[in-house]
Coordinates of C-alpha atoms (C1' of nucleotides) in Angstrom, one line a residue:
Chain A
X227 CA 72.8 67.6 25.1
X228 CA 74.3 70.6 26.9
X229 CA 77.4 70.7 29.1
X230 CA 76.4 69.3 32.4
X231 CA 77.3 72.1 35.0
X232 CA 77.4 69.6 37.9
X233 CA 79.9 67.6 36.2
X234 CA 81.9 70.5 35.7
X235 CA 81.8 71.1 39.6
X236 CA 83.0 67.4 39.7
X237 CA 85.8 67.9 37.9
X238 CA 86.9 71.2 39.7
X239 CA 86.3 69.5 43.2
X240 CA 88.3 66.6 41.9
X241 CA 91.3 68.6 41.1
X242 CA 90.9 70.6 44.2
X243 CA 91.1 67.3 46.4
X244 CA 94.3 66.2 44.5
X245 CA 96.0 69.4 44.8
X246 CA 95.4 69.5 48.6
X247 CA 96.8 66.1 48.9
X248 CA 99.7 66.1 46.3
X249 CA 100.3 69.6 45.1
X250 CA 100.0 71.1 41.5
X251 CA 102.7 68.3 40.9
X252 CA 100.6 65.7 41.8
X253 CA 97.3 66.1 39.9
X254 CA 97.3 64.9 36.4
X255 CA 94.5 65.2 34.1
X256 CA 94.2 61.5 34.1
X257 CA 93.8 61.1 38.0
X258 CA 91.7 64.5 37.9
X259 CA 89.1 62.6 35.3
X260 CA 89.6 59.4 37.2
X261 CA 88.5 60.8 40.6
X262 CA 85.7 62.8 38.7
X263 CA 84.5 59.5 37.1
X264 CA 84.9 61.0 33.6
X265 CA 87.1 60.3 30.8
X266 CA 90.6 62.2 30.3
X267 CA 89.4 63.8 26.9
X268 CA 85.8 65.0 28.8
X269 CA 88.1 67.8 30.7
X270 CA 88.7 69.1 27.7
X271 CA 85.0 69.7 26.9
X272 CA 84.5 71.8 30.1
X273 CA 88.0 73.6 29.9
X274 CA 90.3 74.8 27.4
X275 CA 93.3 73.5 29.1
X276 CA 94.8 72.5 32.4
X277 CA 95.8 75.9 33.0
X278 CA 92.5 77.2 32.3
X279 CA 91.0 74.8 34.5
X280 CA 93.4 75.9 37.7
X281 CA 92.3 79.4 37.0
X282 CA 88.8 78.6 37.3
X283 CA 89.3 76.7 40.1
X284 CA 90.8 79.7 41.7
X285 CA 87.8 81.7 41.0
X286 CA 85.4 78.9 41.8
X287 CA 87.2 78.9 45.4
X288 CA 87.6 82.6 45.7
X289 CA 83.6 83.1 45.4
X290 CA 82.7 80.2 47.5
X291 CA 84.7 81.7 50.5
X292 CA 83.4 85.1 50.1
X293 CA 79.8 84.0 50.0
X294 CA 80.3 81.9 53.2
X295 CA 82.1 84.4 55.1
X296 CA 79.8 87.3 54.2
X297 CA 76.5 85.5 54.7
X298 CA 77.4 84.6 58.4
X299 CA 78.3 88.3 59.6
X300 CA 75.5 89.6 61.6
X301 CA 75.4 93.3 61.1
X302 CA 73.2 93.9 64.3
X303 CA 76.0 92.8 66.4
X304 CA 78.7 95.4 68.0
X305 CA 81.7 95.9 65.8
X306 CA 84.1 94.1 68.2
X307 CA 81.8 90.7 68.3
X308 CA 81.6 90.9 64.7
X309 CA 85.3 90.9 64.4
X310 CA 85.7 87.8 66.7
X311 CA 83.0 86.1 64.7
X312 CA 84.8 87.0 61.5
X313 CA 87.8 85.4 62.7
X314 CA 86.1 82.5 64.1
X315 CA 84.1 81.9 60.7
X316 CA 87.2 82.0 58.5
X317 CA 89.0 79.5 60.7
X318 CA 86.2 77.0 60.7
X319 CA 85.6 77.5 57.5
X320 CA 89.2 76.2 56.3
X321 CA 89.2 73.6 59.3
X322 CA 85.8 72.3 57.5
X323 CA 87.4 72.6 54.0
X324 CA 91.1 72.2 54.4
X325 CA 91.2 71.8 50.6
X326 CA 90.2 75.5 50.3
X327 CA 92.9 76.8 52.3
X328 CA 95.1 74.6 50.7
X329 CA 94.5 75.5 47.4
X330 CA 94.4 79.2 48.0
X331 CA 97.8 79.0 49.6
X332 CA 99.6 77.1 46.8
X333 CA 98.0 79.3 44.3
X334 CA 98.9 82.4 45.8
X335 CA 102.6 81.6 45.9
X336 CA 102.5 79.9 42.4
X337 CA 103.3 81.5 39.3
X338 CA 99.6 81.1 38.3
X339 CA 99.0 83.9 40.4
X340 CA 99.9 86.9 37.8
X341 CA 99.1 90.5 37.9
X342 CA 96.1 89.9 35.6
X343 CA 94.6 87.3 37.7
X344 CA 95.1 89.8 41.0
X345 CA 93.3 92.5 39.4
X346 CA 90.3 90.2 38.7
X347 CA 87.1 90.6 40.7
X348 CA 88.1 89.6 44.7
X349 CA 84.7 89.5 46.5
X350 CA 86.1 88.5 49.8
X351 CA 88.7 91.3 49.7
X352 CA 86.0 93.8 48.8
X353 CA 83.7 92.5 51.5
X354 CA 86.7 92.6 54.4
X355 CA 87.5 96.4 53.2
X356 CA 83.9 97.4 53.5
X357 CA 83.7 95.8 57.0
X358 CA 87.0 97.4 58.3
X359 CA 85.8 100.6 56.7
X360 CA 82.7 100.7 58.7
X361 CA 84.9 99.9 61.8
X362 CA 87.0 102.8 61.2
X363 CA 84.2 105.4 60.3
X364 CA 82.3 104.6 63.5
X365 CA 85.7 105.0 65.5
X366 CA 85.9 101.7 66.9
X367 CA 89.2 101.1 65.1
X368 CA 91.9 103.1 64.7
X369 CA 92.1 105.6 61.9
X370 CA 93.8 103.9 59.2
X371 CA 93.2 102.8 55.6
X372 CA 90.9 99.8 55.7
X373 CA 93.1 98.1 53.0
X374 CA 95.9 98.1 55.5
X375 CA 93.9 96.8 58.1
X376 CA 92.6 93.9 56.1
X377 CA 96.2 92.8 55.1
X378 CA 97.0 92.9 58.3
X379 CA 94.2 90.8 59.8
X380 CA 93.9 88.5 57.0
X381 CA 97.6 88.0 57.1
X382 CA 97.8 86.8 61.0
X383 CA 94.6 84.6 60.1
X384 CA 96.1 82.8 57.2
X385 CA 99.2 82.4 58.8
X386 CA 97.6 81.2 61.9
X387 CA 95.8 78.6 59.7
X388 CA 98.7 77.8 57.8
X389 CA 100.6 77.2 61.0
X390 CA 98.2 75.1 62.3
X391 CA 97.8 73.0 59.2
X392 CA 101.2 72.7 58.0
X393 CA 103.1 72.9 61.0
X394 CA 101.1 70.6 63.2
X395 CA 104.1 69.3 64.9
X396 CA 105.7 72.5 66.0
X397 CA 102.4 74.1 67.7
X398 CA 101.2 71.1 69.3
X399 CA 103.0 72.3 72.7
X400 CA 101.5 75.6 71.8
X401 CA 97.9 74.7 70.7
X402 CA 96.2 75.4 73.9
X403 CA 96.8 79.3 73.6
X404 CA 96.1 79.8 69.9
X405 CA 92.9 81.3 70.4
X406 CA 94.6 84.1 72.2
X407 CA 96.2 85.5 68.7
X408 CA 92.8 87.0 67.9
X409 CA 92.7 89.2 71.1
X410 CA 96.2 90.4 70.1
X411 CA 95.3 91.2 66.7
X412 CA 92.0 93.0 68.0
X413 CA 94.4 94.8 70.5
X414 CA 96.6 95.9 67.4
X415 CA 93.5 97.4 65.4
X416 CA 91.3 98.7 67.8
X417 CA 90.9 102.3 68.9
X418 CA 93.0 103.2 71.7
X419 CA 91.5 106.0 74.2
Chain W
X175 CA 139.3 65.2 43.0
X176 CA 136.7 66.0 45.7
X177 CA 133.0 67.3 45.3
X178 CA 133.2 71.0 45.1
X179 CA 131.3 72.9 47.5
X180 CA 131.0 75.9 45.6
X181 CA 129.6 74.2 43.0
X182 CA 126.9 72.8 44.8
X183 CA 125.8 76.1 46.2
X184 CA 125.9 77.4 42.4
X185 CA 123.5 74.4 41.7
X186 CA 121.3 75.3 44.9
X187 CA 121.1 79.1 43.8
X188 CA 120.3 78.1 40.1
X189 CA 117.2 76.0 41.5
X190 CA 116.2 78.8 43.7
X191 CA 116.3 81.2 40.8
X192 CA 114.2 79.1 38.7
X193 CA 111.7 78.3 41.3
X194 CA 111.3 82.1 42.1
X195 CA 110.9 82.9 38.5
X196 CA 108.6 79.6 37.4
X197 CA 107.7 77.7 40.6
X198 CA 108.6 74.2 41.1
X199 CA 107.0 73.1 37.7
X200 CA 109.4 75.4 36.0
X201 CA 112.8 73.9 37.4
X202 CA 113.5 71.0 35.3
X203 CA 117.1 69.5 36.0
X204 CA 118.4 70.3 32.6
X205 CA 117.6 74.1 33.3
X206 CA 118.7 74.0 36.6
X207 CA 122.1 72.6 35.4
X208 CA 122.2 74.8 32.3
X209 CA 121.8 77.8 34.7
X210 CA 124.7 76.7 37.0
X211 CA 127.1 75.9 34.3
X212 CA 127.3 72.1 34.9
X213 CA 126.1 69.0 32.9
X214 CA 122.6 67.6 33.9
X215 CA 124.3 64.5 35.0
X216 CA 126.5 66.4 37.4
X217 CA 123.6 67.4 39.6
X218 CA 123.7 63.6 40.5
X219 CA 126.7 63.8 42.1
X220 CA 125.8 66.3 44.7
X221 CA 122.2 65.1 45.2
X222 CA 120.7 61.7 45.2
X223 CA 117.5 63.0 43.6
X224 CA 115.6 66.1 42.7
X225 CA 113.4 65.6 45.7
X226 CA 116.7 65.7 47.9
X227 CA 118.0 68.8 46.2
X228 CA 114.7 70.8 46.8
X229 CA 114.9 69.7 50.3
X230 CA 118.5 70.5 51.0
X231 CA 117.6 73.8 49.1
X232 CA 115.0 74.5 52.0
X233 CA 118.0 73.8 54.7
X234 CA 120.1 76.2 53.0
X235 CA 117.8 78.8 52.8
X236 CA 116.2 78.3 56.3
X237 CA 120.0 78.8 57.5
X238 CA 120.7 81.7 55.6
X239 CA 117.7 83.4 56.7
X240 CA 118.2 82.9 60.4
X241 CA 121.8 83.8 60.5
X242 CA 121.4 87.2 59.0
X243 CA 118.2 87.9 60.9
X244 CA 120.2 86.9 64.4
X245 CA 123.4 88.6 63.5
X246 CA 121.5 92.0 62.9
X247 CA 119.6 92.0 66.3
X248 CA 121.3 94.5 69.0
X249 CA 120.6 93.1 72.4
X250 CA 121.9 96.4 74.0
X251 CA 119.2 98.1 72.6
X252 CA 115.9 98.5 74.2
X253 CA 113.3 95.7 73.5
X254 CA 111.0 97.7 71.7
X255 CA 113.3 99.2 69.3
X256 CA 114.9 95.5 68.7
X257 CA 111.1 94.7 67.7
X258 CA 111.2 97.3 65.1
X259 CA 114.6 96.3 63.9
X260 CA 113.4 92.7 63.5
X261 CA 110.6 93.8 61.5
X262 CA 112.7 95.7 58.9
X263 CA 115.4 93.4 59.0
X264 CA 113.2 90.5 57.6
X265 CA 111.4 92.8 55.3
X266 CA 114.4 94.3 53.9
X267 CA 116.2 90.6 53.7
X268 CA 113.1 89.6 51.4
X269 CA 113.2 92.5 49.5
X270 CA 116.9 92.1 49.1
X271 CA 116.5 88.3 48.2
X272 CA 113.0 87.7 47.0
X273 CA 113.8 84.3 45.9
X274 CA 114.4 83.2 49.6
X275 CA 110.9 84.4 50.4
X276 CA 109.1 82.9 47.2
X277 CA 111.0 79.7 47.8
X278 CA 110.0 79.5 51.6
X279 CA 106.5 80.4 50.7
X280 CA 106.2 77.6 48.0
X281 CA 107.9 74.9 50.1
X282 CA 105.7 75.6 52.9
X283 CA 102.6 75.3 51.0
X284 CA 103.9 72.4 49.0
X285 CA 103.6 68.7 49.7
X286 CA 107.3 68.6 50.5
X287 CA 106.6 70.1 53.8
X288 CA 106.0 67.1 55.3
X289 CA 105.8 66.7 59.4
X290 CA 109.4 64.9 59.1
X291 CA 110.6 68.1 57.6
X292 CA 108.9 70.1 60.2
X293 CA 110.6 68.4 62.7
X294 CA 114.0 69.2 61.4
X295 CA 116.0 72.0 63.3
X296 CA 114.4 75.4 62.6
X297 CA 117.5 78.0 63.8
X298 CA 115.1 81.0 62.8
X299 CA 112.1 79.6 64.8
X300 CA 114.2 79.0 68.0
X301 CA 115.7 82.3 67.7
X302 CA 112.5 83.9 67.4
X303 CA 110.9 82.0 70.4
X304 CA 114.3 83.2 72.5
X305 CA 113.8 86.6 71.5
X306 CA 110.2 86.8 72.5
X307 CA 110.4 84.7 75.5
X308 CA 113.0 87.8 76.5
X309 CA 110.3 90.3 76.2
X310 CA 108.0 88.6 78.2
X311 CA 110.0 87.9 81.1
X312 CA 111.2 91.3 81.3
X313 CA 107.7 92.6 81.3
X314 CA 107.3 94.1 77.9
X315 CA 105.3 92.1 76.2
X316 CA 102.2 90.3 77.4
X317 CA 102.6 87.3 79.5
X318 CA 102.0 84.8 76.8
X319 CA 103.5 81.7 75.2
X320 CA 106.7 82.8 73.3
X321 CA 105.7 80.4 70.5
X322 CA 102.4 82.3 70.0
X323 CA 103.8 85.3 69.8
X324 CA 106.3 84.1 67.2
X325 CA 103.3 82.8 65.3
X326 CA 101.5 85.9 65.4
X327 CA 104.3 88.2 64.5
X328 CA 105.8 86.3 61.9
X329 CA 102.5 85.6 60.8
X330 CA 101.8 89.2 59.9
X331 CA 105.0 89.7 58.7
X332 CA 105.1 86.8 56.1
X333 CA 101.7 88.1 54.9
X334 CA 102.7 91.7 54.5
X335 CA 105.4 90.6 52.4
X336 CA 103.3 88.0 50.6
X337 CA 101.0 90.8 49.8
X338 CA 103.5 93.5 48.7
X339 CA 105.1 90.6 46.4
X340 CA 102.3 88.9 44.8
X341 CA 99.6 91.3 45.1
X342 CA 101.3 94.2 44.0
X343 CA 98.7 95.6 42.1
X344 CA 96.0 95.5 44.7
X345 CA 98.2 97.1 47.3
X346 CA 99.4 100.0 45.1
X347 CA 97.0 102.4 46.3
X348 CA 97.8 101.2 50.2
X349 CA 101.5 101.3 49.8
X350 CA 102.4 104.3 51.4
X351 CA 100.6 103.2 54.8
X352 CA 102.2 99.9 54.8
X353 CA 104.8 100.8 57.6
X354 CA 102.0 101.4 59.7
X355 CA 101.5 97.3 60.2
X356 CA 104.4 96.9 62.8
X357 CA 103.2 99.2 64.7
X358 CA 99.7 97.4 64.8
X359 CA 101.4 94.5 65.5
X360 CA 103.4 95.9 68.4
X361 CA 100.2 97.2 69.8
X362 CA 98.7 93.9 70.0
X363 CA 101.9 92.2 71.8
X364 CA 102.9 94.8 74.0
X365 CA 102.3 94.8 77.9
X366 CA 99.4 97.0 78.4
X367 CA 99.4 99.0 81.6
Chain S
dA223 C1' 53.7 55.8 17.5
dA224 C1' 57.6 54.4 15.1
dT225 C1' 61.7 55.5 12.7
dA226 C1' 65.5 58.5 11.2
dC227 C1' 68.7 62.1 11.7
dG228 C1' 71.5 65.4 13.7
dT229 C1' 74.0 67.4 17.7
dG230 C1' 77.1 67.6 21.0
dA231 C1' 78.6 65.3 25.1
dT232 C1' 81.9 61.3 26.0
dT233 C1' 85.2 57.9 25.5
dG234 C1' 90.0 56.2 25.9
dA235 C1' 93.9 55.0 22.6
dA236 C1' 97.4 57.2 20.6
dC237 C1' 100.7 61.5 20.1
dG238 C1' 104.2 64.1 20.7
dT239 C1' 106.9 66.2 24.2
dT240 C1' 109.1 66.9 28.6
dC241 C1' 111.0 65.3 32.3
dA242 C1' 114.3 62.8 35.9
dT243 C1' 117.6 59.7 35.9
dT244 C1' 121.3 56.6 34.2
dC245 C1' 125.5 55.3 32.2
dA246 C1' 129.5 54.4 29.5
dC247 C1' 132.9 57.8 28.6
dT248 C1' 136.5 61.9 29.2
dC249 C1' 139.8 64.0 31.5
dA250 C1' 142.3 66.6 35.1
dT251 C1' 144.7 65.6 39.3
dT252 C1' 147.3 62.8 42.0
Chain N
dA107 C1' 148.0 54.1 36.2
dA108 C1' 144.5 54.9 39.4
dT109 C1' 140.8 57.8 41.1
dG110 C1' 136.6 60.3 40.9
dA111 C1' 134.3 64.6 39.3
dG112 C1' 132.0 65.8 35.2
dT113 C1' 129.6 64.9 30.6
dG114 C1' 125.6 64.8 27.8
dA115 C1' 123.2 61.6 24.8
dA116 C1' 120.3 57.9 25.6
dT117 C1' 116.2 55.7 28.0
dG118 C1' 111.7 55.1 29.6
dA119 C1' 108.0 56.8 32.2
dA120 C1' 104.6 60.5 32.8
dC121 C1' 102.1 64.3 31.2
dG122 C1' 98.9 67.3 28.5
dT123 C1' 96.5 67.2 24.4
dT124 C1' 94.0 65.3 20.1
dC125 C1' 90.8 62.7 17.7
dA126 C1' 88.1 59.4 15.3
dA127 C1' 84.5 56.7 17.3
dT128 C1' 80.6 56.1 20.3
dC129 C1' 76.6 57.1 22.6
dA130 C1' 72.6 59.5 24.3
dC131 C1' 69.3 62.5 23.5
dG132 C1' 66.0 66.0 21.2
dT133 C1' 63.7 66.9 16.7
dA134 C1' 61.5 66.1 12.2
dT135 C1' 59.3 63.0 9.3
dT136 C1' 56.5 59.2 8.0

DNA sequence: AATACGTGATTGAACGTTCATTCACTCATT
DNA sequence: AATGAGTGAATGAACGTTCAATCACGTATT
């Protein structure tokens, strides 16, 4: 008998859900196992330790997000349209999979996120950088380091998602205007004649 | 004898430091007490529970940040200059007090941040909203809901700080261009003739 | 085709540790 | 003498992890 890859994913998804609901605090192995319909001990056939499990979960989520975002891009459209597509794709992905957003957010600000982890392959970061590089080189964006543009755009985007997720109460009165934010961001990065 | 307010602050600062270093995981009451030079039991003279302590810490940090940011604003300057001042003041405050930024970040994405907490008084949010309202009403910013502008600006700002803090390795190559971000943000929100 | 064997996944009770919290006590101040 | 802040050992619950036992399956032997 071999390790069952779908069971591994089951465990990861279970941990993801618990972390979304209760944070890192609230995902004891006992619960992760229960929700994944396996015994506590079985988690250790798939992962060396709980920490290893969390780190693999990070890789798993990062990869899933990058895949979904990149495959929805249509390079035949003009760059401005692709920018707004990107914006909408990320926001709707996170609305669809709130556990992804919640986990990435908690992970990023946690001590799990060491320098070593940051140096790992980051498919989403790489894809975004290439995307904005194209915009700069074709003269549609300001002549800036694509990495900087990435930071600024992803920053506003993540923050918007964070605000709408965590600060529901606060943004209720402003909710109908949130769609104006991508336009502001575009105005900030586009080449100004 | 009365409760010693400076000892309360000592405990809060000790927890703040431990959370910055090790996350919520890594700040057991035993350590908090040790670093604050009090006995573990004493923490319970000042706080009902650990959770209460964390919640008070949030109020404490929020208030400190709002105080420092608002008092550095000079309403006599023109609005654009005040915007860049604000940007610099926040980034340098967080560079000076990394524990503030780290705590706020971890708290915001944690389950501590319930709806009830969000509805509490938020002095920084209020101050920012008033600031941007002024910019809109004097015609220097786009005619948008000041709350939206707040979200967008604070979003980019926090993300920039997050990136430079957590993703040191990644941004090294882009570090010298990070100062261009506030200009992009300004271009996004300023009134375009 | 039937049986026995080996392999490795799976189980969940048990273990040692860590943690938040309690409480009987001390001691400085009034 | 009374008060209440301060102490830190004690408590019990919860946690990550281990492990001996069990189980399900593929392979070899008859």
